[in-house]
Amino acid sequence: MTLTEADASPVVVARGVRKTFEAELAPVRALRGVDLDVAAAEFIAIMGPSGCGKSTLLNLIAGLDTADEGEIILAGEQVTGKSDDDLARMRRRHIGIVFQFFNLLEGMTVLENVVLPAMIAGTKRKPAETRARDLLDLLGLGDKASDVPAVLSGGQRQRLAIARALANEPTLLLADEPTGALDSDGGREVLELFRRLHSDGQTILMVTHNDEVAAAADRIVLMKDGRIDDDGLARASTSTPSSTSI
Amino acid sequence: MGFKIFVARAEVRRRRIALFGLALMIGVSGSVVIAAVAGARRTSTALDRFLAASNTSDLYLEIDSLGDGIEPASVFSDLAEVEGVRAVAPQKFFFVDVGSEFDFGVRASPESRWLAEFDTPRVLHGRLPRDADEVALNEEAVAQLDLTIGDTLSGPTFDNAEFECLMAGGGCDIVGNGPELHLEVVGITRLPEDLNTDPSQNNPAALASSAFYDRYSATVGGWDRAAIVDLDPSAREDVVTGAIHGSVPFDTVLLIGSARQIQDTTDRSLDVLVVAILVFAVVAAVAGAFVAAQSITRQVAATAADLVALGSLGCTRRERAVILTLSLLPAAALGSIMAVLVAVAASAWFPFGLAGRAEPEPGIAIDGTVLLTGVGTIAASVALVALVVAWRCSRPTRSAATRRAGGVGSFRRLGVPVVPAAGARFAFDRGRGRGAVPARTAMTAAVLAFAGVIGSAAVTASGDRLARTPERWGHTWDLGPLDFGSLNEDSSYAGTREEALAALDAIADDDRLAAAAVLARATAELDGAEVPSVSLDVRSGSLDLSIVQGRAPTTAGEVALGRQTLDDLGMRIGDRVSAAPAYGGAADDRPARLVVVGRVVFPEGNEPGDGALFTPEGLDAHRRSEGEQGLVVSVTPGVDLDAAVAFLEDHGFSASAYAFATPPSQVSDLHAIRSVPLALGLFFGLLGTLSLAHVVLVTSRRRRHELGVLQALGLRPAQVRAIPPWQATAIVAVGAAIGIPCGVAVGRWVWIRIANGIGVANDLAVPLRWTAALAAVALALAIAVGSVSGRLAVRNRPADALRTE
């Protein structure tokens, strides 16, 4: 899918976003005025060296942190300026997050981890379980439903995290280094999943420092020193992401 | 609510062992507090229930003077007709010579309902006497006569004529014309008056049946001028008392007292016990709540790592806090149940001491009100603390300020080896992220534990020392006072006063006596208030009252006061107090202004803190009553006390049983509750141990990643096993360094208030041996607890610990 074919309403609009962290020795200016648009059904990879602000940008879009300046709009709703509770409710409706180190609830089974987001969003247990089982089957974890995350391999844990992120059919799927903790096979599995989701119309914003992983995306945004160095639009209009492989 | 319970249930499944540990801590603390409160309630009602169970009679009558030709029996028999009187039980104390130095009487009444229907004693062993040759003894008699059930109480008696002659002052042949009695001991009993904590009132006694009275009243002499009156339930005591006074012949005087008044001293002793237990409960509740709150904090902190995931899934802060709180409720519920069960079992130990002797139904008792209130309070308190802590932990993490870790490096720079340095780091640095464990809470609990144990031990040691050192409660001599009459020269005793002084001066320089003095007592008026006053006229050697502050007066213009008197008069040492002139002095005598020069602890005859010490001249100048005097002596070290008594008796001074040092009831009461501070100290120790175990185990689990890193860097398993013991030792060391001085300070503060309240010497006995023993035990516990944790820490391979997540 090319940008010209994308939905006219962007899923994410970020304008002039700034974020500074107060550290013991000196303040850390993580973001220094970031502008970014993410169109519907777009698959964007954000790349850059360590400390360039990639994960910070992701956290701000997800409402897990608040920007010092600037504006973020997600699915037509203002993110900046919302209260923590409103941000949480927004995440239920619009955001699915996949973390580098999974952040699964170890005290719950595989099935329960996927059921939970739907229950948080207000879905009754039975329909939530039905959807969870469907997702697990889709992601090849159907036979692991009653296991605990601790017994899964890295790739399986990340697939579980992806299933959890998809439980509420989010507007936007955010992934922070989703293959960072995986071996090459696991990474391949996850990437293939992301391609499949994207082809089904899922909007994906992924942070990575791996060129091969980033090549799977429609557009690669390069960040450096808290700014977007290259928004990738020029390259995206000429490249064919579907032909890129790992 | 559905998903919150869903998540909380998973959390409980995952952390069930830690939650059980938390429930245990809540249960231990809660059970101690509930048991103490229920015990205090039971203690406060023990005497009343004893009186009710024994159906104690209402009035005690004593004939003060009898009209000519009137027999006591006729006075008492007429009283049965008074409206409101249900029964009158005349009492006769049949005197039996059992070969002891105290007077011993068998008490009986012609009224068969006495002992059977009212004044029914608690039968500790055996039964009540029925036949004429049977008797039941109280515990004091059993102890002093060395008799038990099945033995025979034997002894000669006086006949009635001999006894009347004795009562009239002697002057007739007393040979023991009454029959020799041989009475079988069939029971050991306890009446409410046997609980009296005033040693001078606690007499060995025996009870016999109406059959005994009928057989021996005509032939065995005894004192028969008292009666017990049992009233109708609806009768008013004051009305019946008035009617009784009106019914006796005009020339017969009856003294009538409420039987309840006899229990005043016992009541006061029980009040002391109740207050002590309640103070224990309050302190235990505060300490237990503090330690439990710390454990809850650690528990919530351990769970908080999942908050990131919950937040990313769209849980609001309130929802996260509710989930954390819900996950702790099972621990609260289990802890409450444990507290109730243990408290019910512990009720068998209550009441104890004097109240235990009064308790008519010893054993387990269920106080529903206290149990229900306790359960509700525990559950609500835990839920509230959990909610507050969960709310704080649920706040979104914003800008992550980087914090410089203390690091093993800090200790390494001091030259501390790696393993102890790592242990110290675990103790003082809370760590980060998922491995964070609150460190200050453990230190605080350790300080509290040490302070509590040492403070309790100091109070206990001070109380023990007070009980065994008579000079601290005012008794600074070995024998006395041995009475020798009035201070007034024109008193009927006047003739003996000069003789007594002459006899005293004749023996004062004897080698067997280290010191001899005349202790005079009278009442003086200071600043308008009547104050019991004493003076000490030392005839040989050196003798002083207990001066705890300042000095004794040396001139008639000086006075020293007791603690209570100082407070009552609003005086301090150095102030001046107005002393009224002696009664009967010159009309123009004015009050004198005396300087308060010291604080004194007064011997028996006074309350320890109530009184004024004058010089002999000063007391003569200001006494407002007839007064009395007695001899007090200190025996030369190495001289046998009995030999000294014999020497004094040879020279005309009689030393009764009361001439020996007998602690005042307040000191006895204090000694009777020594188990309370001991129990409090044990409780603090137990709490401290549980808290230490909890923090060490939680830390080893939460920071297993760090332990894995240390192993990866080359530490052997044995070295890693040693880190938790070093952590525990560091916590104990800080706890001891801060807690012991705090404990001594708290113990001193508490002891001063207790001692000043009684009026005795208030110097604290610092329990050095206890302190050393505590430090050694604490160190051993730290190593033991740490060793268990260390073994658990190395159970998994380093690779497992180093796996992310």
CSV table of N, CA and C in Angstrom, one decimal, chain B residues 8-89:
chain,number,residue,atom,x,y,z
B,8,ALA,N,-6.6,-9.4,40.3
B,8,ALA,CA,-6.2,-9.6,41.7
B,8,ALA,C,-6.1,-11.1,42.0
B,9,ARG,N,-7.0,-11.9,41.5
B,9,ARG,CA,-7.0,-13.3,41.7
B,9,ARG,C,-5.7,-13.9,41.2
B,10,ALA,N,-5.3,-13.5,40.0
B,10,ALA,CA,-4.0,-14.0,39.5
B,10,ALA,C,-2.8,-13.6,40.3
B,11,GLU,N,-2.9,-12.4,40.9
B,11,GLU,CA,-1.8,-11.9,41.7
B,11,GLU,C,-1.7,-12.7,43.0
B,12,VAL,N,-2.9,-13.0,43.6
B,12,VAL,CA,-2.9,-13.8,44.8
B,12,VAL,C,-2.3,-15.2,44.5
B,13,ARG,N,-2.7,-15.8,43.4
B,13,ARG,CA,-2.1,-17.1,43.0
B,13,ARG,C,-0.6,-17.1,43.0
B,14,ARG,N,-0.1,-16.0,42.4
B,14,ARG,CA,1.3,-15.9,42.1
B,14,ARG,C,2.1,-15.7,43.4
B,15,ARG,N,1.6,-14.9,44.3
B,15,ARG,CA,2.4,-14.5,45.5
B,15,ARG,C,1.8,-15.1,46.8
B,16,ARG,N,1.3,-16.3,46.7
B,16,ARG,CA,0.6,-16.8,47.8
B,16,ARG,C,1.5,-17.0,49.0
B,17,ILE,N,2.7,-17.3,48.8
B,17,ILE,CA,3.6,-17.6,49.9
B,17,ILE,C,3.9,-16.3,50.7
B,18,ALA,N,4.3,-15.2,49.9
B,18,ALA,CA,4.5,-13.9,50.5
B,18,ALA,C,3.3,-13.4,51.2
B,19,LEU,N,2.1,-13.6,50.6
B,19,LEU,CA,0.9,-13.2,51.2
B,19,LEU,C,0.6,-13.9,52.5
B,20,PHE,N,1.0,-15.2,52.5
B,20,PHE,CA,0.8,-16.0,53.7
B,20,PHE,C,1.7,-15.4,54.8
B,21,GLY,N,2.9,-15.0,54.4
B,21,GLY,CA,3.8,-14.4,55.4
B,21,GLY,C,3.2,-13.1,55.9
B,22,LEU,N,2.6,-12.3,55.1
B,22,LEU,CA,2.0,-11.1,55.5
B,22,LEU,C,0.8,-11.4,56.4
B,23,ALA,N,0.0,-12.4,56.1
B,23,ALA,CA,-1.1,-12.8,56.9
B,23,ALA,C,-0.6,-13.2,58.3
B,24,LEU,N,0.5,-13.9,58.3
B,24,LEU,CA,1.1,-14.4,59.6
B,24,LEU,C,1.5,-13.2,60.5
B,25,MET,N,2.1,-12.2,59.9
B,25,MET,CA,2.5,-11.0,60.6
B,25,MET,C,1.2,-10.3,61.2
B,26,ILE,N,0.2,-10.2,60.3
B,26,ILE,CA,-1.0,-9.5,60.7
B,26,ILE,C,-1.7,-10.3,61.9
B,27,GLY,N,-1.6,-11.7,61.7
B,27,GLY,CA,-2.3,-12.5,62.7
B,27,GLY,C,-1.6,-12.5,64.0
B,28,VAL,N,-0.2,-12.5,64.0
B,28,VAL,CA,0.5,-12.4,65.3
B,28,VAL,C,0.2,-11.1,66.0
B,29,SER,N,0.4,-10.0,65.3
B,29,SER,CA,0.1,-8.7,65.9
B,29,SER,C,-1.3,-8.6,66.4
B,30,GLY,N,-2.2,-8.9,65.5
B,30,GLY,CA,-3.6,-8.8,65.8
B,30,GLY,C,-4.0,-9.7,67.0
B,31,SER,N,-3.5,-10.9,67.1
B,31,SER,CA,-3.9,-11.8,68.2
B,31,SER,C,-3.4,-11.2,69.5
B,32,VAL,N,-2.2,-10.7,69.5
B,32,VAL,CA,-1.7,-10.1,70.8
B,32,VAL,C,-2.5,-9.0,71.3
B,33,VAL,N,-2.9,-8.1,70.3
B,33,VAL,CA,-3.7,-6.9,70.8
B,33,VAL,C,-5.1,-7.4,71.2
B,34,ILE,N,-5.7,-8.3,70.4
B,34,ILE,CA,-7.1,-8.7,70.8
B,34,ILE,C,-7.1,-9.5,72.1
B,35,ALA,N,-6.1,-10.3,72.3
B,35,ALA,CA,-6.0,-11.1,73.5
B,35,ALA,C,-5.8,-10.2,74.7
B,36,ALA,N,-5.0,-9.1,74.5
B,36,ALA,CA,-4.7,-8.2,75.6
B,36,ALA,C,-6.0,-7.4,75.9
B,37,VAL,N,-6.7,-6.9,74.9
B,37,VAL,CA,-7.9,-6.1,75.2
B,37,VAL,C,-8.9,-7.0,75.9
B,38,ALA,N,-9.1,-8.2,75.4
B,38,ALA,CA,-10.1,-9.1,76.0
B,38,ALA,C,-9.7,-9.4,77.4
B,39,GLY,N,-8.4,-9.6,77.5
B,39,GLY,CA,-7.8,-10.0,78.9
B,39,GLY,C,-8.0,-8.8,79.9
B,40,ALA,N,-7.8,-7.6,79.4
B,40,ALA,CA,-8.0,-6.4,80.3
B,40,ALA,C,-9.5,-6.4,80.7
B,41,ARG,N,-10.4,-6.6,79.8
B,41,ARG,CA,-11.8,-6.6,80.1
B,41,ARG,C,-12.1,-7.7,81.2
B,42,ARG,N,-11.6,-8.8,80.9
B,42,ARG,CA,-11.9,-9.9,81.8
B,42,ARG,C,-11.2,-9.6,83.2
B,43,THR,N,-10.0,-9.0,83.2
B,43,THR,CA,-9.4,-8.7,84.4
B,43,THR,C,-10.2,-7.7,85.2
B,44,SER,N,-10.7,-6.7,84.5
B,44,SER,CA,-11.4,-5.6,85.2
B,44,SER,C,-12.7,-6.1,85.9
B,45,THR,N,-13.3,-7.2,85.4
B,45,THR,CA,-14.5,-7.7,86.0
B,45,THR,C,-14.3,-8.9,86.8
B,46,ALA,N,-13.1,-9.4,86.9
B,46,ALA,CA,-12.8,-10.6,87.7
B,46,ALA,C,-13.3,-10.6,89.1
B,47,LEU,N,-13.0,-9.5,89.8
B,47,LEU,CA,-13.4,-9.4,91.2
B,47,LEU,C,-14.9,-9.3,91.3
B,48,ASP,N,-15.5,-8.5,90.5
B,48,ASP,CA,-17.0,-8.4,90.5
B,48,ASP,C,-17.7,-9.8,90.3
B,49,ARG,N,-17.1,-10.5,89.3
B,49,ARG,CA,-17.7,-11.8,89.0
B,49,ARG,C,-17.4,-12.8,90.2
B,50,PHE,N,-16.3,-12.6,90.8
B,50,PHE,CA,-16.0,-13.5,91.9
B,50,PHE,C,-17.0,-13.2,93.1
B,51,LEU,N,-17.2,-11.9,93.3
B,51,LEU,CA,-18.1,-11.6,94.3
B,51,LEU,C,-19.5,-12.1,94.0
B,52,ALA,N,-19.9,-12.0,92.8
B,52,ALA,CA,-21.2,-12.4,92.4
B,52,ALA,C,-21.3,-13.9,92.5
B,53,ALA,N,-20.3,-14.6,92.0
B,53,ALA,CA,-20.3,-16.1,92.1
B,53,ALA,C,-20.4,-16.6,93.5
B,54,SER,N,-19.7,-15.9,94.4
B,54,SER,CA,-19.7,-16.3,95.8
B,54,SER,C,-20.9,-15.8,96.5
B,55,ASN,N,-21.7,-15.0,95.9
B,55,ASN,CA,-22.9,-14.4,96.5
B,55,ASN,C,-22.5,-13.7,97.8
B,56,THR,N,-21.5,-12.8,97.6
B,56,THR,CA,-20.9,-12.2,98.8
B,56,THR,C,-21.9,-11.4,99.6
B,57,SER,N,-21.9,-11.5,100.9
B,57,SER,CA,-22.8,-10.8,101.7
B,57,SER,C,-22.6,-9.3,101.6
B,58,ASP,N,-23.6,-8.6,102.1
B,58,ASP,CA,-23.6,-7.1,101.8
B,58,ASP,C,-23.0,-6.3,103.0
B,59,LEU,N,-23.2,-6.7,104.2
B,59,LEU,CA,-22.7,-5.9,105.3
B,59,LEU,C,-21.8,-6.7,106.2
B,60,TYR,N,-20.9,-6.0,106.8
B,60,TYR,CA,-20.0,-6.6,107.9
B,60,TYR,C,-20.3,-5.8,109.1
B,61,LEU,N,-20.7,-6.4,110.2
B,61,LEU,CA,-21.0,-5.7,111.5
B,61,LEU,C,-19.9,-6.1,112.5
B,62,GLU,N,-19.6,-5.1,113.3
B,62,GLU,CA,-18.7,-5.4,114.4
B,62,GLU,C,-19.2,-4.6,115.7
B,63,ILE,N,-19.3,-5.3,116.8
B,63,ILE,CA,-19.8,-4.7,118.0
B,63,ILE,C,-18.6,-3.9,118.6
B,64,ASP,N,-18.8,-2.5,118.6
B,64,ASP,CA,-17.7,-1.7,119.2
B,64,ASP,C,-17.8,-1.6,120.7
B,65,SER,N,-19.1,-1.5,121.2
B,65,SER,CA,-19.3,-1.6,122.6
B,65,SER,C,-20.6,-2.2,122.9
B,66,LEU,N,-20.6,-3.0,124.0
B,66,LEU,CA,-21.8,-3.7,124.3
B,66,LEU,C,-22.4,-3.2,125.6
B,67,GLY,N,-23.8,-3.1,125.6
B,67,GLY,CA,-24.4,-2.6,126.8
B,67,GLY,C,-24.3,-3.7,127.9
B,68,ASP,N,-24.4,-3.2,129.1
B,68,ASP,CA,-24.3,-4.1,130.2
B,68,ASP,C,-25.4,-5.2,130.1
B,69,GLY,N,-24.9,-6.5,130.3
B,69,GLY,CA,-25.8,-7.6,130.4
B,69,GLY,C,-26.3,-8.1,129.0
B,70,ILE,N,-25.8,-7.5,128.0
B,70,ILE,CA,-26.2,-7.8,126.6
B,70,ILE,C,-25.2,-8.8,126.0
B,71,GLU,N,-25.7,-9.9,125.4
B,71,GLU,CA,-24.9,-10.8,124.8
B,71,GLU,C,-24.8,-10.5,123.3
B,72,PRO,N,-23.7,-10.7,122.6
B,72,PRO,CA,-23.6,-10.5,121.2
B,72,PRO,C,-24.6,-11.3,120.4
B,73,ALA,N,-24.9,-12.5,120.9
B,73,ALA,CA,-25.8,-13.3,120.1
B,73,ALA,C,-27.2,-12.7,120.1
B,74,SER,N,-27.6,-12.1,121.2
B,74,SER,CA,-28.9,-11.5,121.2
B,74,SER,C,-29.0,-10.3,120.3
B,75,VAL,N,-27.9,-9.5,120.2
B,75,VAL,CA,-27.9,-8.3,119.3
B,75,VAL,C,-28.1,-8.8,117.9
B,76,PHE,N,-27.4,-9.9,117.5
B,76,PHE,CA,-27.4,-10.3,116.1
B,76,PHE,C,-28.7,-11.0,115.8
B,77,SER,N,-29.3,-11.7,116.7
B,77,SER,CA,-30.5,-12.4,116.4
B,77,SER,C,-31.7,-11.4,116.2
B,78,ASP,N,-31.6,-10.3,116.9
B,78,ASP,CA,-32.7,-9.3,116.7
B,78,ASP,C,-32.6,-8.7,115.3
B,79,LEU,N,-31.4,-8.6,114.7
B,79,LEU,CA,-31.2,-8.0,113.4
B,79,LEU,C,-31.9,-8.8,112.3
B,80,ALA,N,-32.2,-10.0,112.5
B,80,ALA,CA,-32.8,-10.8,111.5
B,80,ALA,C,-34.2,-10.3,111.2
B,81,GLU,N,-34.8,-9.6,112.2
B,81,GLU,CA,-36.2,-9.1,112.0
B,81,GLU,C,-36.2,-7.8,111.2
B,82,VAL,N,-35.1,-7.2,111.0
B,82,VAL,CA,-35.1,-5.9,110.3
B,82,VAL,C,-35.5,-6.1,108.8
B,83,GLU,N,-36.3,-5.2,108.4
B,83,GLU,CA,-36.8,-5.3,107.0
B,83,GLU,C,-35.7,-5.1,106.0
B,84,GLY,N,-35.6,-6.0,105.0
B,84,GLY,CA,-34.6,-6.0,104.0
B,84,GLY,C,-33.4,-7.0,104.3
B,85,VAL,N,-33.4,-7.5,105.5
B,85,VAL,CA,-32.4,-8.4,105.9
B,85,VAL,C,-32.8,-9.8,105.6
B,86,ARG,N,-32.0,-10.5,104.8
B,86,ARG,CA,-32.4,-11.9,104.4
B,86,ARG,C,-31.8,-12.9,105.4
B,87,ALA,N,-30.6,-12.6,105.8
B,87,ALA,CA,-30.0,-13.6,106.8
B,87,ALA,C,-28.9,-12.8,107.5
B,88,VAL,N,-28.7,-13.2,108.8
B,88,VAL,CA,-27.6,-12.7,109.6
B,88,VAL,C,-26.8,-13.9,110.0
B,89,ALA,N,-25.5,-13.9,109.8
B,89,ALA,CA,-24.6,-15.0,110.2
B,89,ALA,C,-23.6,-14.5,111.2
